[in-house]
mmCIF file of C-alpha atoms in Angstrom:
data_model
loop_
_atom_site.group_PDB
_atom_site.id
_atom_site.type_symbol
_atom_site.label_atom_id
_atom_site.label_comp_id
_atom_site.label_asym_id
_atom_site.label_seq_id
_atom_site.Cartn_x
_atom_site.Cartn_y
_atom_site.Cartn_z
ATOM 1 C CA MET A 1 13.698 53.893 -39.867
ATOM 2 C CA SER A 2 18.230 62.405 -43.946
ATOM 3 C CA PRO A 3 18.466 61.658 -47.276
ATOM 4 C CA LEU A 4 18.819 58.151 -48.603
ATOM 5 C CA LEU A 5 22.461 58.704 -49.459
ATOM 6 C CA HIS A 6 23.443 59.612 -45.915
ATOM 7 C CA HIS A 7 23.125 56.577 -43.686
ATOM 8 C CA HIS A 8 24.236 56.964 -40.092
ATOM 9 C CA PRO A 9 24.131 53.580 -38.328
ATOM 10 C CA PRO A 10 23.131 53.477 -34.676
ATOM 11 C CA ASN A 11 25.671 52.602 -32.032
ATOM 12 C CA ASN A 12 24.701 48.938 -31.980
ATOM 13 C CA ASP A 13 28.194 47.504 -32.338
ATOM 14 C CA SER A 14 28.502 46.915 -28.651
ATOM 15 C CA PHE A 15 26.746 43.677 -27.754
ATOM 16 C CA THR A 16 22.974 44.178 -27.871
ATOM 17 C CA ASN A 17 20.545 41.375 -27.119
ATOM 18 C CA ILE A 18 16.822 41.949 -26.664
ATOM 19 C CA VAL A 19 14.139 39.899 -24.955
ATOM 20 C CA SER A 20 10.437 40.572 -25.437
ATOM 21 C CA GLY A 21 9.118 40.757 -21.904
ATOM 22 C CA PHE A 22 5.534 39.650 -22.579
ATOM 23 C CA ASN A 23 3.198 37.621 -24.778
ATOM 24 C CA TRP A 24 -0.402 38.003 -25.945
ATOM 25 C CA GLU A 25 -1.802 36.644 -22.661
ATOM 26 C CA SER A 26 0.383 38.612 -20.226
ATOM 27 C CA SER A 27 -2.279 41.244 -19.455
ATOM 28 C CA LYS A 28 -4.425 38.508 -17.877
ATOM 29 C CA LYS A 29 -1.801 37.494 -15.306
ATOM 30 C CA LYS A 30 -3.247 37.310 -11.801
ATOM 31 C CA GLY A 31 -1.544 39.838 -9.545
ATOM 32 C CA GLY A 32 -0.353 41.878 -12.538
ATOM 33 C CA TRP A 33 2.280 41.241 -15.200
ATOM 34 C CA TYR A 34 4.754 43.834 -13.921
ATOM 35 C CA ASN A 35 4.746 42.212 -10.479
ATOM 36 C CA PHE A 36 5.258 38.804 -12.083
ATOM 37 C CA LEU A 37 8.001 39.798 -14.516
ATOM 38 C CA ILE A 38 10.126 41.461 -11.837
ATOM 39 C CA LYS A 39 10.806 38.004 -10.354
ATOM 40 C CA SER A 40 12.435 36.911 -13.631
ATOM 41 C CA ILE A 41 14.968 39.743 -13.846
ATOM 42 C CA PRO A 42 17.891 37.759 -12.344
ATOM 43 C CA GLU A 43 17.443 35.015 -14.972
ATOM 44 C CA ILE A 44 17.185 37.566 -17.774
ATOM 45 C CA ALA A 45 20.295 39.409 -16.607
ATOM 46 C CA ALA A 46 22.271 36.177 -16.226
ATOM 47 C CA SER A 47 21.628 35.372 -19.886
ATOM 48 C CA GLY A 48 23.394 38.451 -21.210
ATOM 49 C CA ILE A 49 20.246 40.363 -22.129
ATOM 50 C CA THR A 50 20.829 44.104 -22.568
ATOM 51 C CA HIS A 51 17.307 45.345 -23.473
ATOM 52 C CA VAL A 52 13.801 44.237 -22.575
ATOM 53 C CA TRP A 53 10.830 45.179 -24.749
ATOM 54 C CA LEU A 54 7.808 45.875 -22.526
ATOM 55 C CA PRO A 55 4.125 46.016 -23.586
ATOM 56 C CA PRO A 56 2.186 49.250 -24.291
ATOM 57 C CA PRO A 57 1.968 51.005 -20.904
ATOM 58 C CA SER A 58 -1.206 53.089 -21.225
ATOM 59 C CA HIS A 59 -4.951 52.765 -20.775
ATOM 60 C CA SER A 60 -6.396 50.829 -23.714
ATOM 61 C CA ALA A 61 -9.743 49.629 -25.048
ATOM 62 C CA SER A 62 -8.132 46.196 -25.413
ATOM 63 C CA SER A 63 -6.425 44.510 -22.479
ATOM 64 C CA GLU A 64 -3.232 43.899 -24.489
ATOM 65 C CA GLY A 65 -2.686 47.645 -24.893
ATOM 66 C CA TYR A 66 -2.784 48.055 -28.672
ATOM 67 C CA LEU A 67 -5.931 50.217 -28.764
ATOM 68 C CA PRO A 68 -4.653 53.028 -26.524
ATOM 69 C CA GLY A 69 -6.809 55.899 -25.311
ATOM 70 C CA ARG A 70 -5.741 57.895 -22.249
ATOM 71 C CA LEU A 71 -2.006 57.805 -22.953
ATOM 72 C CA TYR A 72 -0.901 59.394 -19.663
ATOM 73 C CA ASP A 73 -3.093 57.044 -17.631
ATOM 74 C CA LEU A 74 -0.704 54.195 -16.839
ATOM 75 C CA ASP A 75 -2.708 53.105 -13.784
ATOM 76 C CA ALA A 76 -5.495 51.823 -16.057
ATOM 77 C CA SER A 77 -3.164 49.392 -17.843
ATOM 78 C CA GLN A 78 -4.091 45.722 -17.490
ATOM 79 C CA TYR A 79 -0.399 44.936 -16.911
ATOM 80 C CA GLY A 80 -0.206 46.856 -13.621
ATOM 81 C CA THR A 81 0.008 50.363 -12.180
ATOM 82 C CA GLN A 82 2.348 53.223 -12.970
ATOM 83 C CA ASP A 83 4.221 52.715 -9.700
ATOM 84 C CA GLU A 84 4.590 48.989 -10.383
ATOM 85 C CA LEU A 85 5.972 49.771 -13.832
ATOM 86 C CA LYS A 86 8.466 52.275 -12.423
ATOM 87 C CA THR A 87 9.572 49.733 -9.831
ATOM 88 C CA LEU A 88 10.018 47.103 -12.543
ATOM 89 C CA ILE A 89 12.074 49.427 -14.747
ATOM 90 C CA LYS A 90 14.218 50.534 -11.811
ATOM 91 C CA GLU A 91 14.992 46.894 -11.032
ATOM 92 C CA PHE A 92 15.903 46.219 -14.658
ATOM 93 C CA HIS A 93 18.214 49.242 -14.571
ATOM 94 C CA SER A 94 19.918 47.987 -11.424
ATOM 95 C CA ASN A 95 20.692 44.812 -13.367
ATOM 96 C CA GLY A 96 22.138 46.731 -16.315
ATOM 97 C CA ILE A 97 19.126 46.266 -18.598
ATOM 98 C CA GLN A 98 17.442 49.058 -20.581
ATOM 99 C CA CYS A 99 13.673 49.076 -21.131
ATOM 100 C CA VAL A 100 12.019 49.629 -24.503
ATOM 101 C CA ALA A 101 8.426 50.943 -24.556
ATOM 102 C CA ASP A 102 5.911 49.719 -27.125
ATOM 103 C CA ILE A 103 4.832 52.995 -28.754
ATOM 104 C CA VAL A 104 1.365 52.705 -30.309
ATOM 105 C CA ILE A 105 0.676 56.078 -31.919
ATOM 106 C CA ASN A 106 -0.653 55.269 -35.403
ATOM 107 C CA HIS A 107 -4.187 55.113 -34.030
ATOM 108 C CA ARG A 108 -6.044 55.930 -30.838
ATOM 109 C CA THR A 109 -9.402 55.159 -29.237
ATOM 110 C CA ALA A 110 -11.687 58.017 -28.239
ATOM 111 C CA GLU A 111 -13.043 58.605 -24.744
ATOM 112 C CA ARG A 112 -16.539 59.605 -25.863
ATOM 113 C CA GLN A 113 -18.766 60.525 -28.800
ATOM 114 C CA ASP A 114 -19.337 63.930 -30.309
ATOM 115 C CA SER A 115 -22.786 65.485 -30.750
ATOM 116 C CA ASP A 116 -23.290 63.421 -33.922
ATOM 117 C CA GLY A 117 -22.533 60.146 -32.160
ATOM 118 C CA ARG A 118 -19.077 59.727 -33.669
ATOM 119 C CA TRP A 119 -16.224 58.489 -31.463
ATOM 120 C CA ASN A 120 -13.700 61.296 -31.824
ATOM 121 C CA ILE A 121 -13.387 63.046 -28.460
ATOM 122 C CA PHE A 122 -10.090 62.035 -26.841
ATOM 123 C CA GLU A 123 -8.923 62.308 -23.242
ATOM 124 C CA GLY A 124 -5.211 62.385 -22.400
ATOM 125 C CA GLY A 125 -5.416 61.138 -18.825
ATOM 126 C CA THR A 126 -4.312 64.335 -17.067
ATOM 127 C CA PRO A 127 -6.253 67.153 -15.335
ATOM 128 C CA ASP A 128 -5.148 69.583 -18.073
ATOM 129 C CA ASP A 129 -5.790 69.420 -21.817
ATOM 130 C CA ARG A 130 -2.691 67.487 -22.904
ATOM 131 C CA LEU A 131 -3.710 64.944 -25.584
ATOM 132 C CA ASP A 132 -7.372 66.051 -25.251
ATOM 133 C CA TRP A 133 -8.010 65.951 -28.989
ATOM 134 C CA ASP A 134 -11.050 66.039 -31.260
ATOM 135 C CA HIS A 135 -11.941 65.289 -34.911
ATOM 136 C CA SER A 136 -9.296 67.732 -36.140
ATOM 137 C CA CYS A 137 -6.578 65.294 -35.029
ATOM 138 C CA ILE A 138 -8.000 62.369 -37.031
ATOM 139 C CA CYS A 139 -7.087 61.761 -40.677
ATOM 140 C CA ILE A 140 -9.808 62.947 -43.053
ATOM 141 C CA ASP A 141 -9.734 59.642 -44.952
ATOM 142 C CA ASP A 142 -9.948 57.458 -41.836
ATOM 143 C CA ILE A 143 -12.364 54.531 -41.859
ATOM 144 C CA THR A 144 -12.944 52.269 -38.857
ATOM 145 C CA LYS A 145 -14.310 48.759 -39.313
ATOM 146 C CA SER A 146 -15.839 46.385 -36.778
ATOM 147 C CA GLY A 147 -17.002 43.148 -38.358
ATOM 148 C CA ASP A 148 -19.239 44.099 -41.275
ATOM 149 C CA THR A 149 -19.811 47.599 -39.897
ATOM 150 C CA THR A 150 -17.875 50.527 -41.339
ATOM 151 C CA THR A 151 -17.925 53.863 -39.529
ATOM 152 C CA ASN A 152 -16.527 57.293 -40.248
ATOM 153 C CA SER A 153 -15.030 58.961 -37.194
ATOM 154 C CA GLY A 154 -15.535 62.424 -38.668
ATOM 155 C CA GLY A 155 -11.868 63.225 -39.040
ATOM 156 C CA THR A 156 -11.036 66.605 -40.554
ATOM 157 C CA GLY A 157 -7.240 66.403 -40.428
ATOM 158 C CA ASN A 158 -4.729 65.731 -43.197
ATOM 159 C CA PRO A 159 -4.897 62.572 -45.314
ATOM 160 C CA ASP A 160 -3.172 59.542 -43.809
ATOM 161 C CA THR A 161 0.540 59.384 -44.665
ATOM 162 C CA GLY A 162 0.721 55.584 -44.428
ATOM 163 C CA ALA A 163 -1.266 52.362 -44.351
ATOM 164 C CA ASP A 164 -4.784 52.390 -42.910
ATOM 165 C CA PHE A 165 -5.563 50.720 -39.584
ATOM 166 C CA ASN A 166 -9.189 49.659 -39.366
ATOM 167 C CA GLY A 167 -9.456 49.035 -35.624
ATOM 168 C CA ALA A 168 -9.408 52.635 -34.372
ATOM 169 C CA PRO A 169 -9.178 56.199 -35.722
ATOM 170 C CA ASP A 170 -5.920 56.933 -37.548
ATOM 171 C CA ILE A 171 -4.212 59.965 -36.052
ATOM 172 C CA ASP A 172 -3.091 62.910 -38.196
ATOM 173 C CA HIS A 173 0.648 63.068 -37.549
ATOM 174 C CA LEU A 174 1.045 66.135 -39.770
ATOM 175 C CA ASN A 175 -0.868 68.120 -37.131
ATOM 176 C CA THR A 176 1.686 70.149 -35.158
ATOM 177 C CA ARG A 177 -0.260 69.784 -31.905
ATOM 178 C CA VAL A 178 -0.250 65.996 -32.341
ATOM 179 C CA GLN A 179 3.491 66.047 -33.008
ATOM 180 C CA ARG A 180 4.225 68.250 -30.007
ATOM 181 C CA GLU A 181 2.018 66.453 -27.505
ATOM 182 C CA LEU A 182 3.035 62.938 -28.530
ATOM 183 C CA SER A 183 6.694 63.976 -28.320
ATOM 184 C CA ASP A 184 6.082 65.411 -24.852
ATOM 185 C CA TRP A 185 4.364 62.184 -23.774
ATOM 186 C CA MET A 186 7.233 60.054 -25.036
ATOM 187 C CA ASN A 187 9.761 62.273 -23.273
ATOM 188 C CA TRP A 188 7.676 61.895 -20.109
ATOM 189 C CA LEU A 189 7.955 58.111 -20.513
ATOM 190 C CA LYS A 190 11.723 58.615 -20.528
ATOM 191 C CA THR A 191 12.132 61.085 -17.678
ATOM 192 C CA GLU A 192 9.292 60.089 -15.339
ATOM 193 C CA ILE A 193 8.857 56.363 -16.011
ATOM 194 C CA GLY A 194 12.396 55.384 -17.009
ATOM 195 C CA PHE A 195 12.111 54.027 -20.547
ATOM 196 C CA GLY A 196 15.211 54.359 -22.706
ATOM 197 C CA GLY A 197 13.972 53.182 -26.088
ATOM 198 C CA TRP A 198 10.988 52.731 -28.396
ATOM 199 C CA ARG A 199 9.427 49.954 -30.393
ATOM 200 C CA PHE A 200 7.208 51.675 -32.979
ATOM 201 C CA ASP A 201 4.070 49.587 -33.465
ATOM 202 C CA PHE A 202 2.566 49.448 -36.986
ATOM 203 C CA ALA A 203 5.207 51.889 -38.186
ATOM 204 C CA ARG A 204 4.068 51.580 -41.790
ATOM 205 C CA GLY A 205 0.846 53.328 -40.734
ATOM 206 C CA TYR A 206 2.522 56.726 -41.034
ATOM 207 C CA SER A 207 5.336 58.212 -43.095
ATOM 208 C CA PRO A 208 8.947 57.497 -42.050
ATOM 209 C CA ASP A 209 9.358 61.280 -42.028
ATOM 210 C CA ILE A 210 7.007 61.275 -39.035
ATOM 211 C CA THR A 211 9.055 58.617 -37.254
ATOM 212 C CA LYS A 212 12.160 60.675 -37.981
ATOM 213 C CA LEU A 213 10.513 63.682 -36.324
ATOM 214 C CA TYR A 214 9.643 61.714 -33.173
ATOM 215 C CA MET A 215 13.143 60.234 -33.088
ATOM 216 C CA GLY A 216 14.632 63.714 -33.245
ATOM 217 C CA ASN A 217 12.265 65.085 -30.595
ATOM 218 C CA THR A 218 12.793 62.230 -28.115
ATOM 219 C CA ARG A 219 16.350 60.964 -28.793
ATOM 220 C CA PRO A 220 15.938 57.367 -27.584
ATOM 221 C CA ASP A 221 19.006 55.243 -26.891
ATOM 222 C CA PHE A 222 17.460 52.501 -29.022
ATOM 223 C CA ALA A 223 14.513 52.308 -31.417
ATOM 224 C CA VAL A 224 13.041 49.593 -33.619
ATOM 225 C CA GLY A 225 10.187 49.812 -36.093
ATOM 226 C CA GLU A 226 7.625 47.188 -37.029
ATOM 227 C CA ILE A 227 7.390 47.199 -40.832
ATOM 228 C CA TRP A 228 5.551 43.939 -41.481
ATOM 229 C CA ASN A 229 4.917 43.456 -45.182
ATOM 230 C CA PRO A 230 4.308 40.063 -46.837
ATOM 231 C CA LEU A 231 7.098 38.221 -48.626
ATOM 232 C CA SER A 232 6.803 37.617 -52.361
ATOM 233 C CA TYR A 233 5.419 34.156 -53.197
ATOM 234 C CA GLY A 234 5.596 31.909 -56.241
ATOM 235 C CA SER A 235 2.810 29.978 -57.941
ATOM 236 C CA ASP A 236 3.711 26.950 -55.782
ATOM 237 C CA GLY A 237 2.688 28.852 -52.649
ATOM 238 C CA LYS A 238 6.249 29.009 -51.334
ATOM 239 C CA PRO A 239 8.219 32.207 -50.765
ATOM 240 C CA ASN A 240 10.353 33.129 -53.756
ATOM 241 C CA TYR A 241 14.092 32.541 -53.398
ATOM 242 C CA ASP A 242 14.848 36.194 -54.110
ATOM 243 C CA GLN A 243 13.430 38.447 -51.389
ATOM 244 C CA ASP A 244 15.711 41.378 -52.149
ATOM 245 C CA GLY A 245 12.781 43.730 -52.699
ATOM 246 C CA HIS A 246 11.354 42.819 -49.294
ATOM 247 C CA ARG A 247 14.539 43.544 -47.378
ATOM 248 C CA ARG A 248 15.147 46.739 -49.310
ATOM 249 C CA GLU A 249 11.772 48.070 -48.147
ATOM 250 C CA LEU A 250 13.039 47.700 -44.580
ATOM 251 C CA MET A 251 16.326 49.359 -45.467
ATOM 252 C CA GLU A 252 14.651 52.300 -47.206
ATOM 253 C CA TRP A 253 12.485 52.869 -44.134
ATOM 254 C CA VAL A 254 15.560 52.904 -41.889
ATOM 255 C CA LYS A 255 17.336 55.362 -44.186
ATOM 256 C CA ALA A 256 14.277 57.604 -44.403
ATOM 257 C CA VAL A 257 14.021 57.718 -40.603
ATOM 258 C CA GLY A 258 17.607 58.914 -40.486
ATOM 259 C CA GLY A 259 19.570 55.732 -39.922
ATOM 260 C CA SER A 260 19.545 55.847 -36.116
ATOM 261 C CA ALA A 261 16.598 53.453 -35.827
ATOM 262 C CA THR A 262 16.461 49.738 -36.535
ATOM 263 C CA ALA A 263 13.771 47.541 -38.095
ATOM 264 C CA PHE A 264 12.576 44.057 -37.302
ATOM 265 C CA ASP A 265 14.079 41.772 -39.936
ATOM 266 C CA PHE A 266 10.880 40.127 -41.165
ATOM 267 C CA THR A 267 12.770 39.071 -44.298
ATOM 268 C CA THR A 268 15.155 36.869 -42.338
ATOM 269 C CA LYS A 269 12.317 35.372 -40.286
ATOM 270 C CA GLY A 270 10.318 34.463 -43.385
ATOM 271 C CA ILE A 271 13.213 32.961 -45.310
ATOM 272 C CA LEU A 272 14.599 31.107 -42.295
ATOM 273 C CA GLN A 273 11.344 29.399 -41.378
ATOM 274 C CA ALA A 274 10.570 28.563 -45.007
ATOM 275 C CA ALA A 275 14.030 27.044 -45.421
ATOM 276 C CA LEU A 276 13.596 24.866 -42.332
ATOM 277 C CA VAL A 277 9.996 23.838 -43.073
ATOM 278 C CA GLU A 278 10.677 22.895 -46.687
ATOM 279 C CA GLY A 279 14.108 21.365 -46.087
ATOM 280 C CA GLU A 280 15.553 23.978 -48.438
ATOM 281 C CA LEU A 281 18.466 25.469 -46.524
ATOM 282 C CA TRP A 282 19.954 26.665 -49.799
ATOM 283 C CA ARG A 283 17.577 29.591 -49.327
ATOM 284 C CA LEU A 284 19.932 30.909 -46.628
ATOM 285 C CA LYS A 285 22.527 32.085 -49.158
ATOM 286 C CA ASP A 286 21.555 34.855 -51.546
ATOM 287 C CA SER A 287 22.785 35.251 -55.117
ATOM 288 C CA ASN A 288 25.776 37.257 -53.861
ATOM 289 C CA GLY A 289 26.814 34.560 -51.385
ATOM 290 C CA GLY A 290 25.630 36.320 -48.221
ATOM 291 C CA PRO A 291 22.667 36.108 -45.836
ATOM 292 C CA PRO A 292 19.403 36.739 -47.763
ATOM 293 C CA GLY A 293 17.646 38.881 -45.152
ATOM 294 C CA MET A 294 18.201 42.451 -44.061
ATOM 295 C CA ILE A 295 21.236 41.241 -42.087
ATOM 296 C CA GLY A 296 22.947 40.524 -45.402
ATOM 297 C CA LEU A 297 22.976 44.210 -46.391
ATOM 298 C CA MET A 298 22.372 46.398 -43.324
ATOM 299 C CA PRO A 299 22.946 44.171 -40.278
ATOM 300 C CA GLU A 300 23.615 46.945 -37.757
ATOM 301 C CA ASN A 301 20.041 48.199 -38.283
ATOM 302 C CA ALA A 302 18.330 44.779 -38.376
ATOM 303 C CA VAL A 303 16.623 43.233 -35.345
ATOM 304 C CA THR A 304 16.332 39.496 -35.931
ATOM 305 C CA PHE A 305 13.717 37.336 -34.249
ATOM 306 C CA VAL A 306 12.108 33.913 -34.378
ATOM 307 C CA ASP A 307 8.647 34.894 -33.094
ATOM 308 C CA ASN A 308 6.874 37.617 -31.114
ATOM 309 C CA HIS A 309 3.460 38.223 -29.517
ATOM 310 C CA ASP A 310 1.882 38.625 -32.975
ATOM 311 C CA THR A 311 3.524 35.907 -35.054
ATOM 312 C CA GLY A 312 3.567 33.349 -32.236
ATOM 313 C CA SER A 313 2.045 33.225 -28.731
ATOM 314 C CA THR A 314 -1.712 32.496 -28.831
ATOM 315 C CA GLN A 315 -2.239 34.648 -31.949
ATOM 316 C CA LYS A 316 -0.040 32.462 -34.194
ATOM 317 C CA ARG A 317 -0.347 34.794 -37.159
ATOM 318 C CA TRP A 318 2.940 33.554 -38.708
ATOM 319 C CA PRO A 319 4.472 31.072 -36.261
ATOM 320 C CA PHE A 320 7.918 29.550 -36.575
ATOM 321 C CA PRO A 321 7.667 25.727 -36.752
ATOM 322 C CA SER A 322 7.743 24.658 -33.110
ATOM 323 C CA ASP A 323 10.104 21.706 -33.647
ATOM 324 C CA LYS A 324 12.651 23.957 -35.357
ATOM 325 C CA VAL A 325 12.681 26.931 -32.999
ATOM 326 C CA MET A 326 16.145 26.153 -31.607
ATOM 327 C CA GLN A 327 17.621 26.011 -35.095
ATOM 328 C CA GLY A 328 16.121 29.464 -35.580
ATOM 329 C CA TYR A 329 17.861 30.727 -32.449
ATOM 330 C CA VAL A 330 21.158 29.170 -33.481
ATOM 331 C CA TYR A 331 20.943 31.219 -36.677
ATOM 332 C CA ILE A 332 19.996 34.594 -35.169
ATOM 333 C CA LEU A 333 22.215 34.303 -32.063
ATOM 334 C CA THR A 334 25.346 33.454 -34.042
ATOM 335 C CA HIS A 335 24.764 35.755 -37.009
ATOM 336 C CA PRO A 336 25.019 39.543 -37.382
ATOM 337 C CA GLY A 337 22.077 41.765 -36.594
ATOM 338 C CA ILE A 338 20.545 42.480 -33.199
ATOM 339 C CA PRO A 339 18.900 39.285 -31.939
ATOM 340 C CA SER A 340 15.591 39.372 -30.070
ATOM 341 C CA ILE A 341 14.427 36.444 -27.936
ATOM 342 C CA PHE A 342 10.723 35.740 -27.467
ATOM 343 C CA TYR A 343 9.441 35.483 -23.880
ATOM 344 C CA ASP A 344 7.559 32.222 -24.473
ATOM 345 C CA HIS A 345 10.566 30.417 -25.910
ATOM 346 C CA PHE A 346 12.851 31.547 -23.097
ATOM 347 C CA PHE A 347 10.577 30.933 -20.120
ATOM 348 C CA ASP A 348 7.718 28.625 -21.151
ATOM 349 C CA TRP A 349 9.212 26.202 -23.652
ATOM 350 C CA GLY A 350 12.052 24.877 -21.503
ATOM 351 C CA LEU A 351 14.666 26.369 -23.849
ATOM 352 C CA LYS A 352 16.267 28.850 -21.442
ATOM 353 C CA GLU A 353 19.467 26.836 -20.976
ATOM 354 C CA GLU A 354 19.967 26.185 -24.699
ATOM 355 C CA ILE A 355 19.278 29.813 -25.620
ATOM 356 C CA SER A 356 21.542 31.072 -22.811
ATOM 357 C CA ASN A 357 24.367 28.835 -24.041
ATOM 358 C CA LEU A 358 24.093 30.603 -27.405
ATOM 359 C CA THR A 359 23.995 34.116 -25.934
ATOM 360 C CA MET A 360 27.101 33.340 -23.890
ATOM 361 C CA ILE A 361 28.928 32.058 -26.984
ATOM 362 C CA ARG A 362 27.926 35.274 -28.778
ATOM 363 C CA ILE A 363 29.255 37.452 -25.964
ATOM 364 C CA ARG A 364 32.399 35.388 -25.389
ATOM 365 C CA ASN A 365 33.416 35.717 -29.023
ATOM 366 C CA GLY A 366 32.435 39.346 -29.432
ATOM 367 C CA ILE A 367 29.876 38.694 -32.159
ATOM 368 C CA LYS A 368 28.252 42.037 -33.001
ATOM 369 C CA ALA A 369 25.490 43.445 -35.162
ATOM 370 C CA SER A 370 28.032 44.154 -37.909
ATOM 371 C CA SER A 371 29.933 40.858 -37.739
ATOM 372 C CA THR A 372 30.855 39.197 -41.035
ATOM 373 C CA VAL A 373 29.450 35.913 -42.330
ATOM 374 C CA ARG A 374 31.211 33.379 -44.548
ATOM 375 C CA ILE A 375 28.790 30.680 -45.684
ATOM 376 C CA LEU A 376 30.573 27.331 -45.893
ATOM 377 C CA ALA A 377 27.647 25.117 -46.924
ATOM 378 C CA SER A 378 24.083 25.791 -48.060
ATOM 379 C CA ASP A 379 22.589 22.471 -49.136
ATOM 380 C CA PRO A 380 18.949 21.392 -48.754
ATOM 381 C CA ASP A 381 19.701 19.614 -45.454
ATOM 382 C CA LEU A 382 22.805 21.470 -44.240
ATOM 383 C CA TYR A 383 23.721 25.102 -43.578
ATOM 384 C CA VAL A 384 27.128 25.986 -42.131
ATOM 385 C CA ALA A 385 28.541 29.484 -41.664
ATOM 386 C CA ALA A 386 31.601 31.026 -40.040
ATOM 387 C CA ILE A 387 31.013 34.316 -38.236
ATOM 388 C CA ASP A 388 34.035 36.605 -37.850
ATOM 389 C CA ASP A 389 36.069 33.387 -38.253
ATOM 390 C CA LYS A 390 35.590 32.980 -34.498
ATOM 391 C CA ILE A 391 32.598 30.655 -34.410
ATOM 392 C CA ILE A 392 30.960 28.256 -36.851
ATOM 393 C CA ALA A 393 27.226 27.504 -36.741
ATOM 394 C CA LYS A 394 25.471 24.502 -38.279
ATOM 395 C CA ILE A 395 21.755 23.825 -38.712
ATOM 396 C CA GLY A 396 19.964 21.151 -40.725
ATOM 397 C CA THR A 397 19.132 17.457 -40.513
ATOM 398 C CA ARG A 398 22.447 16.227 -41.954
ATOM 399 C CA TYR A 399 24.671 15.086 -39.111
ATOM 400 C CA ASP A 400 27.946 14.623 -40.987
ATOM 401 C CA VAL A 401 29.424 17.984 -41.952
ATOM 402 C CA GLY A 402 32.479 16.355 -43.536
ATOM 403 C CA ASN A 403 35.618 18.506 -43.515
ATOM 404 C CA VAL A 404 33.733 21.816 -43.615
ATOM 405 C CA VAL A 405 34.691 22.622 -40.006
ATOM 406 C CA PRO A 406 38.463 23.039 -39.513
ATOM 407 C CA THR A 407 40.185 21.024 -36.797
ATOM 408 C CA THR A 408 41.105 24.298 -35.040
ATOM 409 C CA PHE A 409 37.432 24.663 -34.028
ATOM 410 C CA LYS A 410 35.994 22.771 -31.053
ATOM 411 C CA ILE A 411 32.345 22.060 -30.321
ATOM 412 C CA ALA A 412 30.831 24.622 -27.923
ATOM 413 C CA THR A 413 27.180 23.558 -27.838
ATOM 414 C CA SER A 414 24.894 21.244 -29.769
ATOM 415 C CA GLY A 415 21.317 20.012 -29.851
ATOM 416 C CA ASN A 416 18.646 18.628 -32.147
ATOM 417 C CA ASN A 417 19.918 19.322 -35.699
ATOM 418 C CA TYR A 418 22.302 22.078 -34.652
ATOM 419 C CA ALA A 419 25.859 22.650 -33.433
ATOM 420 C CA VAL A 420 28.164 25.586 -32.763
ATOM 421 C CA TRP A 421 31.969 25.478 -32.739
ATOM 422 C CA GLU A 422 34.448 27.981 -31.289
ATOM 423 C CA LYS A 423 37.941 28.636 -32.545
ATOM 424 C CA GLN A 424 40.566 27.412 -30.113
#
């Protein structure tokens, strides 16, 4: 997310901990989400959070923001106004927290129809012609689907460089005007609104070369891409033990983008929840004896997570088992990678204290994205690992860990089927 042989990791070795600052229902909040979230900043800051991922900020055909239209029109967002967003970001900054914008640029909704009734006339949201595009900025092979209806938006641009998105016209990112004006808009989000980083939505919808271009043009302090591909499954319906191909897809994307971006570690999420659901914690050690997700090979570029607004929340497209969520957090908050905490789990599930205990242990012991893991046990009902030989984490239903944990380690926190020790 430079040639594949030249990998330049981002500067993520200082402590980085992300919280997603919204869920799928946040746009419906009475009084506005920005005005609501600002009240939670002291709690977020007290938990050692360094970055907050905010929802798409622009006008959108859907209230959640993922069908954007007038990109410069932040006042039409269902989350609040442009001034409210700037106030929110300023308050986060005063508490030492950077804000990451959800960048939805694979596709875009048109403002009106052309003379043939096709939706391909775009409005940027300014008095001038910035982002005022037409059919020439839509991929020539774009198809939009709504239910059983398939429509052609009349695109005359280059063929799509990535996966198709059926919900809105796919934008031609090989068009130099598109590249220039989207880069300008993103830089405006930095300088005028205050964002410091990007989360690239549906990043597999366009070539990583395109992401690399936008990274170079906008120079964010932090960036993460959403490359959500399915795991490989066996005939029994369970994920295969070996998911090396899955994690390498994420790694190749990162390398192709230039190595300064990160990717959500969907491999770790899938393996971790399968291991806990099936009672097969042996899945958490790969054939080389390390973590089986992206964090096992390129941890400094891997953003780990338990759930987000897509996989969990009210969408529940791939939810972590609710009774095992804390075991998930024990894993990602003690292990290498860049952990991301889901809003719902932190604020709505009553887990704030347990999660905060883990973030404090992580900070206190200097656990970083590139920390080393030594797996001490990986049985069906017990997983134990030492991280940097400073802390030891245990998850699984087995209570007795035997003599796996040295006497020089003392219990730091524990809960339902989990425990963490610190070296004394």
